[in-house]
Coordinates of C-alpha atoms in Angstrom, one line a residue:
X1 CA 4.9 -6.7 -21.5
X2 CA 1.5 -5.5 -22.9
X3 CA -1.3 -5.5 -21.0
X4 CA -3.1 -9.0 -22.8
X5 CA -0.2 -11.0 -22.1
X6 CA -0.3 -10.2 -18.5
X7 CA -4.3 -10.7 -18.6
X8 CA -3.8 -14.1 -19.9
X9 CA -0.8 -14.9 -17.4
X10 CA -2.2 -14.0 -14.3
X11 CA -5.8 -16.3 -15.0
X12 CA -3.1 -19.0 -16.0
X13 CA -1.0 -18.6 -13.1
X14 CA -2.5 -16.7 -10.1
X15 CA -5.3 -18.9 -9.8
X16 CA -3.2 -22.2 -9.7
X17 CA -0.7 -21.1 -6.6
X18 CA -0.9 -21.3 -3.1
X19 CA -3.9 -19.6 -1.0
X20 CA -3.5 -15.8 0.1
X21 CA -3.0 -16.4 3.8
X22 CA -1.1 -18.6 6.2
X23 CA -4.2 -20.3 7.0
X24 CA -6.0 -20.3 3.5
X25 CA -6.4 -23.2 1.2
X26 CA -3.3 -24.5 -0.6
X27 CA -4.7 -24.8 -4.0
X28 CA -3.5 -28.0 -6.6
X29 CA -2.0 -26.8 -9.6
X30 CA -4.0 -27.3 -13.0
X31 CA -2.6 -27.0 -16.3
X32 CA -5.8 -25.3 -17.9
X33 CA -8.7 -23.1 -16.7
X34 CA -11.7 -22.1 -19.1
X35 CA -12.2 -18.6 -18.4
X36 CA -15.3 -17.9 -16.3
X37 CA -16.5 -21.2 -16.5
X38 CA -13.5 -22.6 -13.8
X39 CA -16.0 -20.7 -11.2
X40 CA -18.9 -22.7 -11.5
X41 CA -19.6 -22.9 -7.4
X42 CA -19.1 -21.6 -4.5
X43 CA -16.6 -23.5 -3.1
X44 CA -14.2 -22.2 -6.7
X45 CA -15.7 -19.5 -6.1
X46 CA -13.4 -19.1 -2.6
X47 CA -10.4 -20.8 -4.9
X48 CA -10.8 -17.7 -7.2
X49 CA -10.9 -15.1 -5.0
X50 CA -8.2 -16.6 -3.0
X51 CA -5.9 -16.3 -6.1
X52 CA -7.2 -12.4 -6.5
X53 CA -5.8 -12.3 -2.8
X54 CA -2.5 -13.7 -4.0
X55 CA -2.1 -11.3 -6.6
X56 CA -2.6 -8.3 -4.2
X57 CA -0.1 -9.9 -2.0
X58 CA 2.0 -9.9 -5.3
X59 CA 1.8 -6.3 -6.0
X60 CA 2.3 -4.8 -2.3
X61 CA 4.9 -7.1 -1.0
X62 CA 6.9 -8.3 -4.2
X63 CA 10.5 -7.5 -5.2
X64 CA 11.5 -6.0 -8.2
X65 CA 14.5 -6.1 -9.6
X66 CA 15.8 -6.6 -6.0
X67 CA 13.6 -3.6 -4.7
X68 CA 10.1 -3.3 -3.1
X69 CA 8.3 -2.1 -6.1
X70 CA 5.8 -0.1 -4.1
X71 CA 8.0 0.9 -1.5
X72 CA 10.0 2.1 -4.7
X73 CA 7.1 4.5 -5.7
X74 CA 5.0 5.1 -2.6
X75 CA 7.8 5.5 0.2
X76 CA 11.1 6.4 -1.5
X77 CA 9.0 8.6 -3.1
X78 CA 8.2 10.3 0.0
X79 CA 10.4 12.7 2.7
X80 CA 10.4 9.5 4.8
X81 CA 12.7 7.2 3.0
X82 CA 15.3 7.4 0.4
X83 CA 17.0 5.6 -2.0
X84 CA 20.4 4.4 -3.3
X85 CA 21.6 6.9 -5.8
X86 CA 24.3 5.4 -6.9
X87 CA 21.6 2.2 -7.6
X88 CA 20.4 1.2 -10.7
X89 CA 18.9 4.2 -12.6
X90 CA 15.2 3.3 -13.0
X91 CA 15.0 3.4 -9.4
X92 CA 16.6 6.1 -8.7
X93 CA 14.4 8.5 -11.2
X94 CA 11.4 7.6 -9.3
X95 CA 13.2 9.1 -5.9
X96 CA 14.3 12.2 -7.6
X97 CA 11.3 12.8 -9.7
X98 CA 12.7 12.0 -13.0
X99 CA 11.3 8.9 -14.2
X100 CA 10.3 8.5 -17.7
X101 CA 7.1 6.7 -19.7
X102 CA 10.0 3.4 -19.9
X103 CA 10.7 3.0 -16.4
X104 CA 10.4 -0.4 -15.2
X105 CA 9.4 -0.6 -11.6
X106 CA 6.6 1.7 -12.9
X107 CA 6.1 -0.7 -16.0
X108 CA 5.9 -3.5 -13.1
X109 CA 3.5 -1.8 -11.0
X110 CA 1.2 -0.8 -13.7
X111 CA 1.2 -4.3 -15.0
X112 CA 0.5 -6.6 -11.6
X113 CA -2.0 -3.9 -10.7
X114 CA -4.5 -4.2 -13.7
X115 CA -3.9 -7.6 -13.4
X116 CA -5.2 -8.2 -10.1
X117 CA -8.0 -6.3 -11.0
X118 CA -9.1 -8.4 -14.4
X119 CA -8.7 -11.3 -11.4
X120 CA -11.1 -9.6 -9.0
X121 CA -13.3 -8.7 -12.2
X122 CA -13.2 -12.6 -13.2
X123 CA -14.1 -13.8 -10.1
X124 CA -17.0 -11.1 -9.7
X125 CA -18.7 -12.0 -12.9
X126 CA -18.5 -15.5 -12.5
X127 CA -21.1 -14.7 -9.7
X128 CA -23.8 -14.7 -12.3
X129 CA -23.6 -18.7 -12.6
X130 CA -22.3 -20.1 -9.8
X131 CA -24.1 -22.5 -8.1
X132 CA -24.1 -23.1 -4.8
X133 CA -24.5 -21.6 -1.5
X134 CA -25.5 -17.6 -2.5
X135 CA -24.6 -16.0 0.8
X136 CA -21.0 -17.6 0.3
X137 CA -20.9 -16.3 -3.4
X138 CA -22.2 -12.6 -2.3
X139 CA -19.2 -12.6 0.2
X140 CA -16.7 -13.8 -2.4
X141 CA -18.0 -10.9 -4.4
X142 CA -17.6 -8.7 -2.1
X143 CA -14.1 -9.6 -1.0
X144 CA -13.1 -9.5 -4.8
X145 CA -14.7 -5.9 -4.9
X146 CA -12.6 -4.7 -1.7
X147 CA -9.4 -5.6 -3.4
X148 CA -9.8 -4.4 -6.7
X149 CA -11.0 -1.1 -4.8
X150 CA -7.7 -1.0 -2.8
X151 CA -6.1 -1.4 -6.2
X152 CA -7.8 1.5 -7.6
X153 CA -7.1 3.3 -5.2
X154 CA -3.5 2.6 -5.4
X155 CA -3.4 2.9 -9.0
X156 CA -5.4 6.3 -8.9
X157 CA -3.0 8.2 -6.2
X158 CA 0.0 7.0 -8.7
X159 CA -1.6 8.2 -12.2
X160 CA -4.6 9.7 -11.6
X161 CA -7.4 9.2 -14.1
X162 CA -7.4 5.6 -15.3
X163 CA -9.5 3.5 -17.7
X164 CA -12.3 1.9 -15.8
X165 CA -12.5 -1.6 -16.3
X166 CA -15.1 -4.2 -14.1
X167 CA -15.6 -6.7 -17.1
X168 CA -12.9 -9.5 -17.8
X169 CA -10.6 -9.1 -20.2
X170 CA -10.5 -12.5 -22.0
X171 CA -9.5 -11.1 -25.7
X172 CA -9.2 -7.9 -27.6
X173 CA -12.9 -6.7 -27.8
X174 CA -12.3 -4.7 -24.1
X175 CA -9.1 -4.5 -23.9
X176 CA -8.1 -0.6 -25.1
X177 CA -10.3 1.7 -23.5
X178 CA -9.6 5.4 -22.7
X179 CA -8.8 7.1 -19.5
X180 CA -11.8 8.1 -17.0
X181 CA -11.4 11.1 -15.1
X182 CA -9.9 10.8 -11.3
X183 CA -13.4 11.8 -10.0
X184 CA -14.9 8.9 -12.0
X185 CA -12.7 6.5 -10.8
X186 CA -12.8 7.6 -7.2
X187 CA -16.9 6.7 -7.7
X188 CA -15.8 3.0 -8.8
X189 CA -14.1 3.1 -6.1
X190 CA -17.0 3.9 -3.4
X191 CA -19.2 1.8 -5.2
X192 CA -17.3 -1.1 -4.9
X193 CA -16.5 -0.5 -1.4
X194 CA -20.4 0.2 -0.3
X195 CA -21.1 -3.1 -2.0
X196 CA -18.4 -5.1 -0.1
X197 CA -19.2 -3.4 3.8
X198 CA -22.7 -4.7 2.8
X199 CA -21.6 -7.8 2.1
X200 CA -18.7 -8.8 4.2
X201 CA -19.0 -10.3 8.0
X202 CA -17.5 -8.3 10.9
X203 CA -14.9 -11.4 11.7
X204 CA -14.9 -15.3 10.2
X205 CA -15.0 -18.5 12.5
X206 CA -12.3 -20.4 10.6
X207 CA -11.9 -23.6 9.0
X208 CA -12.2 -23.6 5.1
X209 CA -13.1 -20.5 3.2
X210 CA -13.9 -18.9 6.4
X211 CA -10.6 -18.0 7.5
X212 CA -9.0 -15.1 9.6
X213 CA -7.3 -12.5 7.5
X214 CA -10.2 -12.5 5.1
X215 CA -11.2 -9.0 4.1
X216 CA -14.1 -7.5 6.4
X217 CA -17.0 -5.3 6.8
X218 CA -14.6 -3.0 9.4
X219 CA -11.9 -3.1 6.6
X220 CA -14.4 -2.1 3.2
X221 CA -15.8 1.0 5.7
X222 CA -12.2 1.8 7.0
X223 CA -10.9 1.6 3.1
X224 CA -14.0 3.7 2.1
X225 CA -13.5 6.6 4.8
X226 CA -9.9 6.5 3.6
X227 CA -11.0 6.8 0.1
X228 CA -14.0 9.5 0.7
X229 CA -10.9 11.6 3.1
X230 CA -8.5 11.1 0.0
X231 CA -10.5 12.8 -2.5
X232 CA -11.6 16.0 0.0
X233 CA -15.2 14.3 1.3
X234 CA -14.6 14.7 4.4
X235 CA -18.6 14.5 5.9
X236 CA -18.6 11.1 4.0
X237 CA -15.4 9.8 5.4
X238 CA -16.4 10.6 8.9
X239 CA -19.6 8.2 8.6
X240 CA -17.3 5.5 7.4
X241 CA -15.0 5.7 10.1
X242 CA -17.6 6.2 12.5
X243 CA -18.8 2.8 11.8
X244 CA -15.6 1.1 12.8
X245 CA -14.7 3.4 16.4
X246 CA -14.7 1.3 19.2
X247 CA -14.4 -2.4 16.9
X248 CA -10.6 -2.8 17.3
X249 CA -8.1 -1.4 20.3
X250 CA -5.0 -0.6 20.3
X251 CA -2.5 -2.8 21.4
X252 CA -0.5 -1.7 24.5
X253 CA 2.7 -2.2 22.5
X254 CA 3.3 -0.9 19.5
X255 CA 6.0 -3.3 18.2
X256 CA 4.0 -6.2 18.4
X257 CA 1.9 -4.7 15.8
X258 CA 4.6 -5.8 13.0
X259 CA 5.5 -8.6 15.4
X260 CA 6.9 -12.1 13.6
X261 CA 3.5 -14.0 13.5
X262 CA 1.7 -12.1 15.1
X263 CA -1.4 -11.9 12.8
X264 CA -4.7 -10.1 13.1
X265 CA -4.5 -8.8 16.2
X266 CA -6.9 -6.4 18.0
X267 CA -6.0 -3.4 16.4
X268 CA -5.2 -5.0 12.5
X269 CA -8.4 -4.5 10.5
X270 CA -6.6 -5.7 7.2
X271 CA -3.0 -7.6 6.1
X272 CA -1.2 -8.8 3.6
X273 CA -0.5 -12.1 4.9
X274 CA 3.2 -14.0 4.7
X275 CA 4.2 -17.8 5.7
X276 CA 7.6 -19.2 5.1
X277 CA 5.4 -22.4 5.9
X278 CA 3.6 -22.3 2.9
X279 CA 6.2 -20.7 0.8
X280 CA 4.8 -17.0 1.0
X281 CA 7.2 -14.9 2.9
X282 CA 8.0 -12.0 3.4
X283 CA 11.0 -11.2 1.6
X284 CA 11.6 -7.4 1.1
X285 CA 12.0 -6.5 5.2
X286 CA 15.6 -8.6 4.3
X287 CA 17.1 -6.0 2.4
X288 CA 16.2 -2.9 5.3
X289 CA 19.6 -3.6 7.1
X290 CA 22.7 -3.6 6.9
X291 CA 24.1 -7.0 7.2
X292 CA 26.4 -6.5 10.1
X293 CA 23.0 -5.3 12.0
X294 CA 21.4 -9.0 10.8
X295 CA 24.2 -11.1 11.9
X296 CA 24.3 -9.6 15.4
X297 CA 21.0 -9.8 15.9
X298 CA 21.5 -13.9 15.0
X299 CA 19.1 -13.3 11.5
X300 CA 20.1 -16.0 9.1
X301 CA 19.3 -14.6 5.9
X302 CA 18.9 -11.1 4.8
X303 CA 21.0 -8.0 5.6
X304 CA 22.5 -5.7 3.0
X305 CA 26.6 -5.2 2.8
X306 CA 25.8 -1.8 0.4
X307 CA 27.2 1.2 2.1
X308 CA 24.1 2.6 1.4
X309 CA 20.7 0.6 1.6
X310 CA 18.5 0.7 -1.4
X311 CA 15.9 2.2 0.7
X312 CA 16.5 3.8 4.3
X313 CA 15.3 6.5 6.9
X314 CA 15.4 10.2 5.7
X315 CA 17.1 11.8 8.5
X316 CA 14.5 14.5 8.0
X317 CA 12.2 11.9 9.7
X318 CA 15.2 10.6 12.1
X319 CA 15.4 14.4 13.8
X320 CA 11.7 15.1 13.8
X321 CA 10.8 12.1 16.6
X322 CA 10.6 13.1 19.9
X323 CA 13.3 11.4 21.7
X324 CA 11.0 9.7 24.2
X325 CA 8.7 8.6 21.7
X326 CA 8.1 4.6 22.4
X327 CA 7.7 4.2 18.6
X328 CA 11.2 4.4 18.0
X329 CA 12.9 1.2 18.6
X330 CA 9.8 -0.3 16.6
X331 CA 10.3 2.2 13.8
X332 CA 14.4 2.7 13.1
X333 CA 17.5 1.4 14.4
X334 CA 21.0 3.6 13.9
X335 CA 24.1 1.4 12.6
X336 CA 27.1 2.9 14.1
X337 CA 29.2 0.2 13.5
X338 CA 29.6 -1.3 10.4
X339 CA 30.5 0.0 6.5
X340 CA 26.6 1.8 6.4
X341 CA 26.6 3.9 9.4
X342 CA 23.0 5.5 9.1
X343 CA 20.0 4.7 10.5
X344 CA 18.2 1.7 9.2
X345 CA 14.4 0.4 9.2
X346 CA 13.7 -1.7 11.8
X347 CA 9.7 -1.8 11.9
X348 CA 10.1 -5.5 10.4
X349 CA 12.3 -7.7 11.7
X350 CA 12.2 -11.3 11.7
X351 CA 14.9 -12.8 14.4
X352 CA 14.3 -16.6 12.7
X353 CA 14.2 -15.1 8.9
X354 CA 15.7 -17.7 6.3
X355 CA 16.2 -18.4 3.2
X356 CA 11.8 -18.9 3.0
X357 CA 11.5 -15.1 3.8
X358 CA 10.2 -13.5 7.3
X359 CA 6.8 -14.5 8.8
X360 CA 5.6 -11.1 9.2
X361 CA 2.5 -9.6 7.2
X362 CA 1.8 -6.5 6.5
X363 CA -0.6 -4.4 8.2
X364 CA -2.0 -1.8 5.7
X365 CA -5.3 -0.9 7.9
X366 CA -5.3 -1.1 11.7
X367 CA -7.4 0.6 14.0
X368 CA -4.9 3.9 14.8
X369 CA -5.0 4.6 11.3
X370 CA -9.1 4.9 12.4
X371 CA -8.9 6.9 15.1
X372 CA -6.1 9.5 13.2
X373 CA -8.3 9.6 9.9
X374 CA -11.4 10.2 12.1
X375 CA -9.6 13.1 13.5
X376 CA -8.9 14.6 10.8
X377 CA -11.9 14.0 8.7
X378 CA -13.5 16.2 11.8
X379 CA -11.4 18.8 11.8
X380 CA -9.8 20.7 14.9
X381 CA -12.3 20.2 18.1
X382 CA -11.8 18.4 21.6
X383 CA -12.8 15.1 20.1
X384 CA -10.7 15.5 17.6
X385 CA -7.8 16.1 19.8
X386 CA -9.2 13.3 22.1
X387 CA -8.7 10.8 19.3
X388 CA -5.5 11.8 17.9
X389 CA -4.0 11.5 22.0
X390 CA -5.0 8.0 22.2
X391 CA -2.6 7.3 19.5
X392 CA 0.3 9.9 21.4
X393 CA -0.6 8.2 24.4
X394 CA 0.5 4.7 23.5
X395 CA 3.7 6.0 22.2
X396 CA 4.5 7.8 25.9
X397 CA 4.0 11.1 24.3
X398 CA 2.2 14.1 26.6
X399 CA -1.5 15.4 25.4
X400 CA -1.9 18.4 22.3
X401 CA -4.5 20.4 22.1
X402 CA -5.3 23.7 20.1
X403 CA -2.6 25.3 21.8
X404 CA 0.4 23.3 20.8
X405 CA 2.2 24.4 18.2
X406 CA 1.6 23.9 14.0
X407 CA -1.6 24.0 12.5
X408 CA -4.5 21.4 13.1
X409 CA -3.6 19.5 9.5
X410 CA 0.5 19.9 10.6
X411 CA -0.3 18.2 13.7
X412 CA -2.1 15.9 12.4
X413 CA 0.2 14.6 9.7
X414 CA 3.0 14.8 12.2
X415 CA 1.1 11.6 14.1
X416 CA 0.3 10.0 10.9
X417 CA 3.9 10.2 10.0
X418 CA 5.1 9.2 13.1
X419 CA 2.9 6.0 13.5
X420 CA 3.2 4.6 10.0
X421 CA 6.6 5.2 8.8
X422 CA 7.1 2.5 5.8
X423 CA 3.8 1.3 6.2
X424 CA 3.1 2.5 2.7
X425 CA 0.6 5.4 3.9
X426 CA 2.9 8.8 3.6
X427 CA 3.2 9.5 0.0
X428 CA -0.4 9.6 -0.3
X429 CA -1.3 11.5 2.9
X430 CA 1.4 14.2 1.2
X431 CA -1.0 14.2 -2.0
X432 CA -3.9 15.6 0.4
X433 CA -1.5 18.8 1.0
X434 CA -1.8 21.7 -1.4
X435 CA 0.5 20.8 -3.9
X436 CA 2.8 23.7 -3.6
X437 CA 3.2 22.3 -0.3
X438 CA 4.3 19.3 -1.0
X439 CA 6.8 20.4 -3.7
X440 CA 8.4 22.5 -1.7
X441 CA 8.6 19.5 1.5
X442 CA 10.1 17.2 -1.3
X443 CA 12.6 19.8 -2.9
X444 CA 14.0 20.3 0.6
X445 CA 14.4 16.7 1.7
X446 CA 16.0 15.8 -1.4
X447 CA 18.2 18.7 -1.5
X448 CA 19.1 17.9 1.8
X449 CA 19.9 14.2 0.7
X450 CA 21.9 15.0 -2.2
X451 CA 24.7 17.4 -0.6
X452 CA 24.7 14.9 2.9
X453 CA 25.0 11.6 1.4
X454 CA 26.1 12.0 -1.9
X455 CA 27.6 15.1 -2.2
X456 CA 26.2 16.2 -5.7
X457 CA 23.4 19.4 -5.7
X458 CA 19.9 18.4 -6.6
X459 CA 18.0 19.9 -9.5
X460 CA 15.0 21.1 -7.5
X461 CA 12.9 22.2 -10.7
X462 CA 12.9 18.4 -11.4
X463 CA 9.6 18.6 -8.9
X464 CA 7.3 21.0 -11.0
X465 CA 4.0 21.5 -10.8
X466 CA 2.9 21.0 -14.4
X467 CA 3.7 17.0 -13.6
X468 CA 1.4 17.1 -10.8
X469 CA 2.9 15.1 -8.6
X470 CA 1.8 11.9 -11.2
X471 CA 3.7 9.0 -12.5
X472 CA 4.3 8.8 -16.3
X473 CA 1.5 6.1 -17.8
X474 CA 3.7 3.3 -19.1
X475 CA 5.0 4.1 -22.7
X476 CA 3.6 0.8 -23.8
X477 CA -0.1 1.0 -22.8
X478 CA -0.2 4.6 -25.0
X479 CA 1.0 2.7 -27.5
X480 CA -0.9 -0.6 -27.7
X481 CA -3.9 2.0 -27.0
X482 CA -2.8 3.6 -30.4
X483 CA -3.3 6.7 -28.4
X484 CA -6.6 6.6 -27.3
X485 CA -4.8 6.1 -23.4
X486 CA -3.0 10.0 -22.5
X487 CA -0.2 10.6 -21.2
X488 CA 0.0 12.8 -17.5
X489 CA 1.4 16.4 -18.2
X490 CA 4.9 16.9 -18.6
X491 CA 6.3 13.7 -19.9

């Protein structure tokens, strides 16, 4: 589907569902909105950006075709989880890195993302006339900048250079506009993200248009330190992320992080928020394990009977925990019992999941994310150390230093790998590697893959530099572009 039809969807539709949270407002369908005008106060003005919530919620926790779509292109894609390969093909390219301009999950992504953001940029210029309470409206505005920055930010570590779009697209006269470079985008992206820590509270009392779950000032400086660390500023991400130390805790547990309804804790600065209540659950955790697993754990719903899961632990990242690592039973569970037999993710279970999908949300920023990040951005010193064994600590894992083995930047992507398995954060922490590095991490793991599981050799010149590392642009926006949109190298 071409990019205007899904521009004109989306205001139709995103705008008339259900609020983004479990506690936001529930808002009544209407057969007809006229354009900018629908946001002619503040109080639409918190309808709107609750719909730009929704959408987000749409791209990072919907299925498609029966998989996660972004666990199908951020974690498959990674040494921490494959896929099915005997699954259907589309899928499976994007796991062995041979997808092409047509593939759909791609397609899918590409699609929900822009359209979040011509949501975010419809509820951002109807900021110029709204009347109403202007502190409320500056908030709005900077909640709808946040999101479309995560967006970007998503989009940008999948394709790279995009075209830059912060107007509405309500017809043709904006629609086709050519690719920006990465760097450019990246600066969209920090702007947006300065705006909204200036404008966003550090927490919200409740009640209506006020409620928990909300993006924040802590998440729009986390978000920009993780932005600034992405593209190699590391001075600017550790000011960011020195902003936020010491304004969330860890929790002494780390499986009631992912907890069932347990929602904004201490340490979450930012999550995509489910409700089976409200008819927004959580439906993709369903599909992690086997179904022998969910029946004898009593789960009602969900399970797979595949012998092998659509997406699962590499065993790469299986062998590489240390056995006394607390994070374990929160992370994977091994089936030795029924028709999978292979180790399964177990970081979200819902015991009382149904047919309405699991009450869980997901945590994308929380504050060990903070402290690991901060670490890194300051490179190898006792503080650094200091921050990163705060983390190990909670998981029951003994102090490192300068003397434990690896390299500062192996160490520290061991912890980041360790505490946010599936959490949709190690593709793009690979991306900060040389890129030689990476190819060669990938080639091994899904070598390694290929003879174990499905006994067939893998074609390890199918990860090549020349491709970058890139997803193909979808076939159909070079196309409606009438060229003017590039394709990435090597497709």
């Amino acid at each position: 589907m071409k990019l205007y039809k899904f521009c004109s969807l989306i205001m139709i539709i995103s705008l008339t569902v259900s609020g983004c949270s479990d506690e936001f407002l529930d808002v009544e369908p209407k057969d007809r909105i006229d354009g900018t005008s629908f946001f002619s106060n503040d109080n639409e003005m918190i309808i709107g950006v609750n719909g730009v919530y929704a959408a987000q919620r749409t791209i990072l926790s919907r299925a498609d075709g029966g998989t996660a779509m972004l666990y199908t292109l951020f974690e498959s894609r990674s040494d921490n989880a494959g896929s099915d390969h005997t699954d259907q093909a589309e899928r499976v390219e994007t796991d062995l890195f041979n997808e092409t301009p047509g593939n759909n999950p791609i397609m899918g992504a590409w699609e929900s993302m822009w359209s979040t953001v011509n949501l975010a940029n419809l509820v951002i210029a109807s900021a110029t006339v709204a009347e109403g309470d202007q502190a409320i409206i500056a908030r709005v505005v900077g909640e709808a900048k946040f999101i479309r920055a995560y967006t970007y930010f998503h989009m940008v570590n999948l394709w790279g250079g995009l075209p830059i779009r912060t107007e509405p697209t309500d017809d043709f006269s904006n629609t086709i506009l050519p690719r920006s470079s990465k760097e450019d985008v990246y600066n969209v992206i920090v702007e947006d993200l300065t705006d909204a820590a200036n404008a966003l509270p550090e927490s919200y009392s409740g009640g209506f248009g006020n409620e928990p779950g909300r993006a924040t000032k802590g998440a729009a400086l986390t978000l920009l330190g993780k932005v600034e660390l992405q593209r190699g500023n590391k001075p600017a991400a550790e000011t960011a992320l020195r902003q936020v130390l010491g304004k969330y805790e860890l929790l002494p547990d780390f499986s009631d992080i992912h907890a069932a309804g347990n929602d904004n804790t201490e340490e979450s600065i930012y999550e995509i928020n489910h409700n089976p209540a409200n008819q927004t659950g959580w439906f993709i955790p369903n599909g992690f394990i086997p179904n022998n697993v969910a029946a004898d754990l009593g789960i009602v719903a969900g399970g797979s009977s595949r012998n092998i899961l659509g997406i699962y632990p590499t065993q790469d990242l299986v062998d590489s925990y240390d056995p006394n690592d607390k994070r374990i039973p929160g992370t994977f569970g091994i089936d030795t019992e029924g028709a999978y037999q292979g180790p399964y993710i177990s970081k979200f279970i819902d015991l009382n999941t149904a047919t309405a999908g699991s009450d869980i949300n997901l945590v994308v920023l929380r504050y060990a994310d903070v402290l690991l990040m901060l670490a890194e951005a300051i490179g190898e010193n006792t503080e650094a150390y200091d921050l990163i064994n705060e983390v190990r600590s909670r998981a029951g894992l003994p102090d490192i230093d300068s003397t434990s083995p690896g390299s500062f930047m192996e160490k520290v992507m061991n912890e980041r790998r360790w505490e946010f398995a599936f959490e949709l954060h190690r593709w793009i922490d690979l991306l900060r590697l040389p890129q030689s590095e990476v190819i060669a991490i990938m080639r091994t793991q899904l070598t390694d893959q290929q003879q174990n599981l499905f006994g067939t050799t893998y074609n390890t010149s199918l990860i090549k530099e020349e491709r970058n590392l890139l997803y193909p642009i979808p076939q159909g926006e070079i196309d409606f572009s009438g060229g003017q949109v590039e394709q990435n190298p090597g497709f």
